[in-house]
Tab-separated table of C-alpha atoms in Angstrom:
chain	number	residue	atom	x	y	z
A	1	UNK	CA	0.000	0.000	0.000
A	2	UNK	CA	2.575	2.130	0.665
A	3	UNK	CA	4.787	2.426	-2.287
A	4	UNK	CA	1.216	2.630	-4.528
A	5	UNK	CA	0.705	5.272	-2.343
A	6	UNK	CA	4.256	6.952	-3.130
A	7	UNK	CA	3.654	6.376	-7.162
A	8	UNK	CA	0.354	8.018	-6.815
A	9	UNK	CA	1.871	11.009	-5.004
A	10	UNK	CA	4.701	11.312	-7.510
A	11	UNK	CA	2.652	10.763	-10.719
A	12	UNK	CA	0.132	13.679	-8.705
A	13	UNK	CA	3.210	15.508	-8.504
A	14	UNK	CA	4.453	15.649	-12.354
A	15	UNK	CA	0.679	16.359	-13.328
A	16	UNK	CA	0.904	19.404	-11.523
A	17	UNK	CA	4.084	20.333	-13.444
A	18	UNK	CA	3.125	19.366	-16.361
A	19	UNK	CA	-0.001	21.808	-15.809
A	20	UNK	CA	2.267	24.638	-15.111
A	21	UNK	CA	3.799	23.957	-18.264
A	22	UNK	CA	1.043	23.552	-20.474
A	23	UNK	CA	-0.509	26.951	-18.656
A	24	UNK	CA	2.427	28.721	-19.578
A	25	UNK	CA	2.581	27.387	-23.017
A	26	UNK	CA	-1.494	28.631	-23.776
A	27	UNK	CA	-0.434	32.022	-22.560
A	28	UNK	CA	-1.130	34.139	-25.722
A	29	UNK	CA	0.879	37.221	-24.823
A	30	UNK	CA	4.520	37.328	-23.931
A	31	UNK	CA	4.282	39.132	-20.914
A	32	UNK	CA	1.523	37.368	-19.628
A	33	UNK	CA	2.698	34.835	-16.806
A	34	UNK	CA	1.911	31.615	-14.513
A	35	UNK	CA	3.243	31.635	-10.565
A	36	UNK	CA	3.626	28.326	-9.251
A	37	UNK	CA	2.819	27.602	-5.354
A	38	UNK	CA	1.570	30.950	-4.732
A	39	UNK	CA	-2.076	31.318	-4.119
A	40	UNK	CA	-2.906	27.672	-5.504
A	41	UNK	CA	-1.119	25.311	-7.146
A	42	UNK	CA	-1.014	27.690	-10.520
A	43	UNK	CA	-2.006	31.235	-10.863
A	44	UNK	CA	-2.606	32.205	-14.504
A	45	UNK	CA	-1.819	36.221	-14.937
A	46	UNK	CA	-2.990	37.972	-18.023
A	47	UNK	CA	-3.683	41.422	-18.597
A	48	UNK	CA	-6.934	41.691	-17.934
A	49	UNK	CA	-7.418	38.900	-14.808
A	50	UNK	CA	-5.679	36.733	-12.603
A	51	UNK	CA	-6.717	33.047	-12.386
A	52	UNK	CA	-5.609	30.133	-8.703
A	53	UNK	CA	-5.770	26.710	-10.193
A	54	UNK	CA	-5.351	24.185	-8.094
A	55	UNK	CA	-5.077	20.324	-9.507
A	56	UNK	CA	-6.292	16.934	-8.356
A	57	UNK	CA	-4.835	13.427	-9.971
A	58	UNK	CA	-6.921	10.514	-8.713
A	59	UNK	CA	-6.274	8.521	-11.600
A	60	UNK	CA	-7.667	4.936	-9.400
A	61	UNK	CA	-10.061	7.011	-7.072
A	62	UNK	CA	-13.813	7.514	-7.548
A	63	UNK	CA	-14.965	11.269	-6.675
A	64	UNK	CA	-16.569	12.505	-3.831
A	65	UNK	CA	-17.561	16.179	-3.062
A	66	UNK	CA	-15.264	15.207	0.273
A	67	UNK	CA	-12.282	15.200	-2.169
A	68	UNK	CA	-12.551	18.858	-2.974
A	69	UNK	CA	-14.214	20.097	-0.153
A	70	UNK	CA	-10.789	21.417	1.128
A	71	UNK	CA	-9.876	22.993	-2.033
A	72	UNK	CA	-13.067	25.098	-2.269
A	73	UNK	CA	-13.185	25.987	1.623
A	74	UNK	CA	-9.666	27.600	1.036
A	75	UNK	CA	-10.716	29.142	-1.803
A	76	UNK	CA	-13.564	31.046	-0.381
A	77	UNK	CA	-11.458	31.908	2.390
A	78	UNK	CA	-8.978	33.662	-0.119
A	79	UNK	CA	-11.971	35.242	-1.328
A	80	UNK	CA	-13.254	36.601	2.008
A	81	UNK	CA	-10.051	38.037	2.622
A	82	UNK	CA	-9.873	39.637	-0.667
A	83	UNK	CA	-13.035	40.982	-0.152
A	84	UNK	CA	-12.178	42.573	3.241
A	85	UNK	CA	-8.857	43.670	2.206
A	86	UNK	CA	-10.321	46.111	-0.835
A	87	UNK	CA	-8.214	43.474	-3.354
A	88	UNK	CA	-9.224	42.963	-6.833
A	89	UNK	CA	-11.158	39.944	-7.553
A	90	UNK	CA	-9.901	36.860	-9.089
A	91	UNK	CA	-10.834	33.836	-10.773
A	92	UNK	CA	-11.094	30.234	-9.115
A	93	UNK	CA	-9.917	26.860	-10.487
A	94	UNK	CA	-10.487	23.495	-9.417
A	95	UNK	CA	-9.103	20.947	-12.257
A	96	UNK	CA	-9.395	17.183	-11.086
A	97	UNK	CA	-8.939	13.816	-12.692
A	98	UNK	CA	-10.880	10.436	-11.324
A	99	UNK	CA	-11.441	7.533	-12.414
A	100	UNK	CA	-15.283	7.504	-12.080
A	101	UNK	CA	-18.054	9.424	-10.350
A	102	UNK	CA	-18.482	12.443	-12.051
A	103	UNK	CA	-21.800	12.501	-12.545
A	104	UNK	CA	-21.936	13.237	-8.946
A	105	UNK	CA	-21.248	16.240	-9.645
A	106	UNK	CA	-24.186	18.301	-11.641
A	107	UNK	CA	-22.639	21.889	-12.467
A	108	UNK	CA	-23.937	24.417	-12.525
A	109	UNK	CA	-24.522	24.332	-8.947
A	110	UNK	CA	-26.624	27.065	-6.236
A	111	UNK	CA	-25.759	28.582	-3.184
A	112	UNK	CA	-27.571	25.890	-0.806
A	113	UNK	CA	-25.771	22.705	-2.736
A	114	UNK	CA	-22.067	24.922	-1.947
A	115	UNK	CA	-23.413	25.193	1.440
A	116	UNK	CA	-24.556	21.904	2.345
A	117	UNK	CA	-21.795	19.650	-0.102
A	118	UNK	CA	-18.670	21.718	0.695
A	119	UNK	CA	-19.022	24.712	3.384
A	120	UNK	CA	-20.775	22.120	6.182
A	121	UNK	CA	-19.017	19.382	8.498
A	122	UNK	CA	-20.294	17.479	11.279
A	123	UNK	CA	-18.109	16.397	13.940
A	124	UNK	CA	-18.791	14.291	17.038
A	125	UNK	CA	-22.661	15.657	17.120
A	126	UNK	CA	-21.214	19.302	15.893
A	127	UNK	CA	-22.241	20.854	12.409
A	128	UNK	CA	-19.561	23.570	11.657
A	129	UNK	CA	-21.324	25.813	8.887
A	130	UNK	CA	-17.986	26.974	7.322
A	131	UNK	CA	-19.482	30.042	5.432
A	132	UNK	CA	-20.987	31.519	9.097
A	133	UNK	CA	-17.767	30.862	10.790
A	134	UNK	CA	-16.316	33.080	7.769
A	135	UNK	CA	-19.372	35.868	7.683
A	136	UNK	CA	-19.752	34.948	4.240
A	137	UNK	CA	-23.406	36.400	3.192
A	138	UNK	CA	-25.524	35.054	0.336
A	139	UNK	CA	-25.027	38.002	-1.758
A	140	UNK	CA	-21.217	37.103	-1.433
A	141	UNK	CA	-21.572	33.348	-1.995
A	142	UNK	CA	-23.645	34.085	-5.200
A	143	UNK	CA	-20.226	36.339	-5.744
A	144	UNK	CA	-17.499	33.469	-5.386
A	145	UNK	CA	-19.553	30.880	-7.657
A	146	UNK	CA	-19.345	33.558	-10.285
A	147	UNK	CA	-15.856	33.497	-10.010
A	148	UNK	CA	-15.142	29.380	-9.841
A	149	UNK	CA	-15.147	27.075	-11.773
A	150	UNK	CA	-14.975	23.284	-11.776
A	151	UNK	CA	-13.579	20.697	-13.831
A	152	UNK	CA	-13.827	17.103	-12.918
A	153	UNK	CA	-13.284	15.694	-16.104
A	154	UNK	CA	-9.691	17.057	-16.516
A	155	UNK	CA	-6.998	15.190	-19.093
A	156	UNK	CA	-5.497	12.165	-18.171
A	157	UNK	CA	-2.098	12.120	-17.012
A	158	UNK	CA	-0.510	11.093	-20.677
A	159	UNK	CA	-2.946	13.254	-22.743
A	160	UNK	CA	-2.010	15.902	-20.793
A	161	UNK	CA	1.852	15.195	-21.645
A	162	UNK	CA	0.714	14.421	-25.191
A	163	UNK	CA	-0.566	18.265	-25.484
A	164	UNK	CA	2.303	19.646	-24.081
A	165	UNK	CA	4.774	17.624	-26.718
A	166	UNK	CA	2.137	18.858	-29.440
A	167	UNK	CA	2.365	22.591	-28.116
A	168	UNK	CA	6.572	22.478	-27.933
A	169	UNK	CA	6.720	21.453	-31.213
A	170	UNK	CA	4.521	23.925	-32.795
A	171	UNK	CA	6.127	26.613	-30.322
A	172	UNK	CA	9.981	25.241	-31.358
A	173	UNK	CA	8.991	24.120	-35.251
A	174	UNK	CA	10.690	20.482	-34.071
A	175	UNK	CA	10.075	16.748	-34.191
A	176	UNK	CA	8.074	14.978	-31.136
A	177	UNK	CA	11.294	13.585	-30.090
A	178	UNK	CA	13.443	16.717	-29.572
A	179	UNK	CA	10.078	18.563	-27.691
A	180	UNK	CA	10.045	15.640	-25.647
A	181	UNK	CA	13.623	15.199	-25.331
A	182	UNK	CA	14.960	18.558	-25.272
A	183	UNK	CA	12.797	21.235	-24.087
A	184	UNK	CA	10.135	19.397	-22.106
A	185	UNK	CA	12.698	18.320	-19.835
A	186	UNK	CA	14.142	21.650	-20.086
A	187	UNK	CA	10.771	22.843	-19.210
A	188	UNK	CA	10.359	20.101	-16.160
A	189	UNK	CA	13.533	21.552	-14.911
A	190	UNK	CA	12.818	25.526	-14.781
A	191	UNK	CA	9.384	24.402	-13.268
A	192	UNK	CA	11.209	22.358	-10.450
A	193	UNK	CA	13.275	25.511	-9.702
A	194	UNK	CA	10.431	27.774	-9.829
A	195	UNK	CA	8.867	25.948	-7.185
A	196	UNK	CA	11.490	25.638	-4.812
A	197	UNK	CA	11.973	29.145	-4.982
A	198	UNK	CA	11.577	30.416	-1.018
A	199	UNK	CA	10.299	33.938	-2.193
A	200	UNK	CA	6.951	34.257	-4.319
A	201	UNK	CA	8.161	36.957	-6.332
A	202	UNK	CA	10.541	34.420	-7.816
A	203	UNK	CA	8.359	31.865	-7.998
A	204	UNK	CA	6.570	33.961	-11.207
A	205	UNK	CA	7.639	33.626	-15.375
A	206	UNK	CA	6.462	35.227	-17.804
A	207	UNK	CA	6.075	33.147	-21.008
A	208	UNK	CA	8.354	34.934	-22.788
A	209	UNK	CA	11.082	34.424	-20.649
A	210	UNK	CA	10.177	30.611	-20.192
A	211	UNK	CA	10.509	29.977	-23.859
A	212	UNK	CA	13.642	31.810	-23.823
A	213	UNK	CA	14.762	29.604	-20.280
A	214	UNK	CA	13.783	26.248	-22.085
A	215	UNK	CA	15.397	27.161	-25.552
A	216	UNK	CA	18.641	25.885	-25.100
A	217	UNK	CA	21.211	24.526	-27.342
A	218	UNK	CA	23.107	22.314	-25.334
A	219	UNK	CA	19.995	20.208	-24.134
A	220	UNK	CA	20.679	19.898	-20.014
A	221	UNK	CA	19.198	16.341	-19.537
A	222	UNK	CA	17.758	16.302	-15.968
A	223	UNK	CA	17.749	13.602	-12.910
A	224	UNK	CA	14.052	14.131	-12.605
A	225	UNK	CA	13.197	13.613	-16.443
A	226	UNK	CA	15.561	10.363	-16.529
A	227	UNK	CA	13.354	8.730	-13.406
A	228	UNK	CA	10.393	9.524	-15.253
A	229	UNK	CA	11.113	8.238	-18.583
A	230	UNK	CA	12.947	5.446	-17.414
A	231	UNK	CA	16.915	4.860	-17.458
A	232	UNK	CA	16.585	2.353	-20.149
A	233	UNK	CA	14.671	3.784	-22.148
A	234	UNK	CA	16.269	6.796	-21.610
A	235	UNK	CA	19.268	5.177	-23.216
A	236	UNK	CA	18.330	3.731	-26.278
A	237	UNK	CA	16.212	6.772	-27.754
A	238	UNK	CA	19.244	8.997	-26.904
A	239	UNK	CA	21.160	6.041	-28.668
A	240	UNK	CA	18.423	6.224	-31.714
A	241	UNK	CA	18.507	10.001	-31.954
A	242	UNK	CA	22.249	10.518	-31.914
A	243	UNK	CA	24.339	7.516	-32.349
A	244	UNK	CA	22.868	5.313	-34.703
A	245	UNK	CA	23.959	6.426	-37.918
A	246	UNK	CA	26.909	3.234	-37.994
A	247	UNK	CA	28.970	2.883	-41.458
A	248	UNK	CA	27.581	6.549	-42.054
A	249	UNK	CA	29.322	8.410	-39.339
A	250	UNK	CA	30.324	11.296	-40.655
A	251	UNK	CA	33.878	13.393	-40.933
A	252	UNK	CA	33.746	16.160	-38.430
A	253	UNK	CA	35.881	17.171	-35.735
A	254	UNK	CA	33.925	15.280	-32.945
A	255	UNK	CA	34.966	15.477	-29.050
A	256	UNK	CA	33.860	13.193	-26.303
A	257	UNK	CA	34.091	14.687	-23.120
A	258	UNK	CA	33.388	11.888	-20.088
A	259	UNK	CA	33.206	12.532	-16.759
A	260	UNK	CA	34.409	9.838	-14.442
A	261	UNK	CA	32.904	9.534	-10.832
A	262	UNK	CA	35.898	8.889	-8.626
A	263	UNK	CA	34.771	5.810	-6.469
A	264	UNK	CA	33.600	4.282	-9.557
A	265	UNK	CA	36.607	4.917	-11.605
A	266	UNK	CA	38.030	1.454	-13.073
A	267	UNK	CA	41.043	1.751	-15.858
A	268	UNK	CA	39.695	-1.495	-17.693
A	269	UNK	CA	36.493	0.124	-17.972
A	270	UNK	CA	37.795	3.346	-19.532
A	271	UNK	CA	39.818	1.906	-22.009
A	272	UNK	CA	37.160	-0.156	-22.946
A	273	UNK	CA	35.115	2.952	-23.979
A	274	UNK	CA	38.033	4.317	-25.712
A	275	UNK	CA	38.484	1.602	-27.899
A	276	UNK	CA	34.320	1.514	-28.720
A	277	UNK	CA	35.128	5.269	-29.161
A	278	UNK	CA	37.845	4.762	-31.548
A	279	UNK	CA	35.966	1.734	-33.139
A	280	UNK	CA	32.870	3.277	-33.912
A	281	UNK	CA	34.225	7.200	-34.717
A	282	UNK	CA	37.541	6.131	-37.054
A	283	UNK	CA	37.401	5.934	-40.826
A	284	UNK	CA	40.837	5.258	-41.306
A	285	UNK	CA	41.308	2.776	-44.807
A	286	UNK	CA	42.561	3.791	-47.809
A	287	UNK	CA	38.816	3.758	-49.317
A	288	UNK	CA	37.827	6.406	-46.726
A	289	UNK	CA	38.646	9.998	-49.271
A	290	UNK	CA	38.995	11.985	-45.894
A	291	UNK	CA	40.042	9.757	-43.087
A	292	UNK	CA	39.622	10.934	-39.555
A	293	UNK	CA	39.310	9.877	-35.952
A	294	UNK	CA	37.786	11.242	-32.621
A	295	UNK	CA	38.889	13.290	-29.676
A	296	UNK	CA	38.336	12.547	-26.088
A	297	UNK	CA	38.624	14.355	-22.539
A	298	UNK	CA	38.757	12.610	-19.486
A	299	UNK	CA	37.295	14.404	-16.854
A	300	UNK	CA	37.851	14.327	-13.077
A	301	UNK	CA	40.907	11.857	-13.937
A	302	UNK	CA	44.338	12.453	-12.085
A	303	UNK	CA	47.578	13.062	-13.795
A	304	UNK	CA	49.281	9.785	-12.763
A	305	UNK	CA	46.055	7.838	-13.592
A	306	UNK	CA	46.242	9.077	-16.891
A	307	UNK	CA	49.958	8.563	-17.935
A	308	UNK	CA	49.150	5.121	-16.650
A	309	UNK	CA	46.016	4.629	-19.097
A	310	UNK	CA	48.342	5.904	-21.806
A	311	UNK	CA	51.233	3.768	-20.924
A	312	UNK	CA	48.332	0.533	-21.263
A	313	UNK	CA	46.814	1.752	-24.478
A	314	UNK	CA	50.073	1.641	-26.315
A	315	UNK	CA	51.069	-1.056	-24.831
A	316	UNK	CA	47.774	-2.506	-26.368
A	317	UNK	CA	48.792	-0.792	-29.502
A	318	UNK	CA	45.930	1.847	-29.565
A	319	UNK	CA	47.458	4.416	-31.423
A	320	UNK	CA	46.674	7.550	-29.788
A	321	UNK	CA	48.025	11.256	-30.293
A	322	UNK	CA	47.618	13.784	-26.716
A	323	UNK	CA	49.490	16.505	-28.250
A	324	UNK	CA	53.344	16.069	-27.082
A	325	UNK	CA	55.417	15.162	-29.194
A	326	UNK	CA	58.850	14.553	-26.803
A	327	UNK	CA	59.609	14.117	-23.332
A	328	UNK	CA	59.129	18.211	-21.662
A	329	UNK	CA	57.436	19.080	-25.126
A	330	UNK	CA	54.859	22.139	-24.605
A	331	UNK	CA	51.720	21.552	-25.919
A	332	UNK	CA	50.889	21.566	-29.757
A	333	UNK	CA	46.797	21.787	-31.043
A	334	UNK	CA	48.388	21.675	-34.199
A	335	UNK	CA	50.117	18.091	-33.506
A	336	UNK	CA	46.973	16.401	-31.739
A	337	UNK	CA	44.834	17.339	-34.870
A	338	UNK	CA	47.450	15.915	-37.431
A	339	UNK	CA	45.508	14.934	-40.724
A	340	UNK	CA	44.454	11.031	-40.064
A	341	UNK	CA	45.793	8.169	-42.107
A	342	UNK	CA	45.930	4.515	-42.548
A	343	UNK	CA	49.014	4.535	-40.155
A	344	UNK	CA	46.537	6.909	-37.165
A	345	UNK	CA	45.660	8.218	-34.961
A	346	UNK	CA	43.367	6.022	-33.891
A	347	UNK	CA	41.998	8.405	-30.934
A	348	UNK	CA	43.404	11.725	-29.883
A	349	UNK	CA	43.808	12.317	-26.189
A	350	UNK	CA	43.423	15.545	-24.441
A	351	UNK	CA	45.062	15.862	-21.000
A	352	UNK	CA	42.756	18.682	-19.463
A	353	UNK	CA	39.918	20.837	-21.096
A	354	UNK	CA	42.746	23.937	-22.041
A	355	UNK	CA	43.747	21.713	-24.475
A	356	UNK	CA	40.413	20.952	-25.817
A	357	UNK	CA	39.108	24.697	-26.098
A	358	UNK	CA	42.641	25.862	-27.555
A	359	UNK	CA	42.373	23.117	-30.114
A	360	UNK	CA	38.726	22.910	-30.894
A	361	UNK	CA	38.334	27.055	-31.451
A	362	UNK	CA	41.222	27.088	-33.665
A	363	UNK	CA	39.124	24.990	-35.963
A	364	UNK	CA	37.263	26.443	-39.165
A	365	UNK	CA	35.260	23.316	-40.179
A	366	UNK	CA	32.310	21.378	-38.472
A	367	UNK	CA	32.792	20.978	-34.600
A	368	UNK	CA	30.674	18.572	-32.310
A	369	UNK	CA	31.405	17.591	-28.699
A	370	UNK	CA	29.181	15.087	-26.842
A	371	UNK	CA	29.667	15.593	-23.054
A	372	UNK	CA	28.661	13.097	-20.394
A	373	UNK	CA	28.105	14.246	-17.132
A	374	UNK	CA	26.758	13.220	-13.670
A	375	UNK	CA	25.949	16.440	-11.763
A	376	UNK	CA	27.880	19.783	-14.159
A	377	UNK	CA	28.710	20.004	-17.387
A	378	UNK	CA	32.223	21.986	-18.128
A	379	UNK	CA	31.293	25.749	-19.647
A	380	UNK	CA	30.386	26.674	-23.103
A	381	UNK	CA	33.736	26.744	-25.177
A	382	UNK	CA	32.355	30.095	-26.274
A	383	UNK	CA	31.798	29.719	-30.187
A	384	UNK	CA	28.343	29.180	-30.913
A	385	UNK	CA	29.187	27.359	-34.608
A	386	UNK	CA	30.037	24.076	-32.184
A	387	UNK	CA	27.228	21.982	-31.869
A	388	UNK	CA	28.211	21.368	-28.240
A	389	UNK	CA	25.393	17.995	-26.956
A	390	UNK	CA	25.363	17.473	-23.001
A	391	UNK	CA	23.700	14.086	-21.440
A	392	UNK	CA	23.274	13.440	-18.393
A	393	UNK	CA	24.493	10.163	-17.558
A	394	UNK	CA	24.370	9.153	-13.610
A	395	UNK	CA	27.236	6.377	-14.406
A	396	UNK	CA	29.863	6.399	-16.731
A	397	UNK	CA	30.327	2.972	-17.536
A	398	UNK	CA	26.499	3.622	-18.998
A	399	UNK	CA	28.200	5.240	-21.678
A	400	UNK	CA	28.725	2.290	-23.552
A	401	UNK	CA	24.281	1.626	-24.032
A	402	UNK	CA	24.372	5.159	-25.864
A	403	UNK	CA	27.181	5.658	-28.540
């Protein structure tokens, strides 16, 4: 019972998100905005009228009145205050999902069935007439059903998500994939931080500046997105989308940047990725017209450790290139990027991420890094003509299921 209980709370939790983010998203001016966990779970702000939406998710649970009862109470309250405080009115939300017993619910519905179905309790002999206790008059009650509204009939959980790919595409001009991929998990994330902010006032976007928040480039795959889609499938579409194009790979300047996790860290394991690396991203016969062969960084590697995965590579005869070309030699971008042949380089070694910027911006043709990370990505190299791909990747030795 319990963990049903915890996947009903979670799967309540990313409806709620994914609310936010199709609110946002229906917004039809730019400066028009959404505030998450202020009033209610969502308040819509256009320019002519602010909106609390709260949401429900009982995707197994039948309705009862009790369910929203709670909802509404605080609602009027908000009202009554509002009222007594001089404040502008607002607009009132209640968007549920159940799995049956709507037709409990007959809307529109009068004064006496708000009163008796959600504004009354009885406790041990005691009827509590929550409208009195407020000094809520008729007049005023006839007031706050004007301004609520009720939907218990709201999208299920995946045709919610289905809308929201729908609306990213249109909004980005992409395929399914990349709105799901891309910038609904972009979007996932900025709503996340939104609603941890501790102050309301940050807590508010406009939708202008969340399109321009979830627009990114570099695609910042997120912990929360990966638990939702699933790690393995998480894998193989990132494997589909990017990594599957085999004998037709094609002959850029491509970088690998890996971050290693230092508890995890096992030298057989690396140079097992190196070789797949250098397997599957060398075109090095005499049938290739322009041969070539990819670049790696090793991140969050020590200098020793690293001499010593050299010294087993060419033992192994990996032929590799880092860039020095005799014992105390400086550092040459021009050496590491030597034109490939029959005869190598194989793979091309970086020994820190210097190297890799100094080399990578002297280039004038097609760039593309591919960085896996567990928790921060290294910064931008600071030309936006690299197509510079992050993933988030919790393990390293993962790796290996994507590319």
């Amino acid at each position: 019972m319990t963990d049903r209980s915890a996947v009903s709370t979670i799967t309540g939790y990313f409806y709620q998100f994914d609310r936010s983010i199709l609110s946002i998203l229906a917004l039809t001016g730019d400066n028009d905005s959404v505030a998450i966990e202020c009033i209610e779970d969502i308040d819509v702000q256009t320019a002519t009228e602010t909106t609390a939406v709260q949401c429900k998710y009982y995707e197994k649970s039948e309705y009862n009145h009790s369910v929203i009862k709670p909802a509404i109470l605080f609602m009027l309250e908000h009202y009554k205050s509002g009222l007594t405080a001089g404040r502008p009115e607002i607009q009132y939300q209640l968007s549920g999902h159940f799995a049956s017993g709507q037709n409990k619910l007959a809307l529109p519905f009068d004064i006496g069935f708000l009163k008796s179905n959600f504004l009354t309790t009885t406790s041990k002999g005691k009827t509590i007439r929550k409208h009195e206790e407020l000094g809520v008059s008729d007049a005023e009650l006839e007031g706050f059903l004007k301004l609520l509204s009720i939907d218990v009939n709201a999208a299920k959980f995946d045709d919610q998500f289905r809308s929201i790919i729908e609306s990213l595409a249109e909004e980005f001009e992409c395929s399914p994939f990349v709105a799901e991929f891309f910038y609904y998990n972009s979007a996932l994330r900025v709503i996340k931080e939104l609603a941890t902010e501790s102050e309301e006032a940050r807590r508010v976007i406009t939708r202008k500046a969340f399109v321009k928040r979830i627009d990114t480039s570099s695609y910042l795959f997120d912990e929360w997105f990966i638990a939702k889609l699933g790690m393995d499938k998480y894998y193989l579409e990132l494997r589909k989308e990017f990594f599957a194009s085999g004998v037709n790979v094609s002959p850029v300047e491509r970088l690998f940047i890996i971050h290693l996790a230092g508890r995890s860290y096992s030298r057989s394991t690396v140079k097992m990725l190196l070789k797949t690396i250098s397997r599957k991203y060398s075109k090095l016969s005499k049938r290739d017209a322009k041969p070539f062969s990819p670049y790696v960084l090793l991140v969050g590697i020590g200098e020793s450790e690293l001499v010593g995965l050299k010294q087993e590579l060419h033992n192994e005869d990996v032929r590799f290139v880092d860039g020095y070309d005799f014992k105390g030699a400086q550092f040459d971008a021009g050496s590491i990027s030597r034109r490939a042949s029959v005869a190598g380089p194989a793979l091309r070694l970086f020994c820190n991420l210097t190297e890799a910027r100094q080399t990578f911006l002297s280039f004038r043709r097609s760039r593309e890094i591919y960085e896996f990370y567990s928790s921060e990505p290294v910064e931008d190299f600071g030309d936006v003509a690299i197509n510079h791909t992050r993933f988030q990747v919790p393990k390293y030795e993962d790796i290996n299921k994507i590319i």
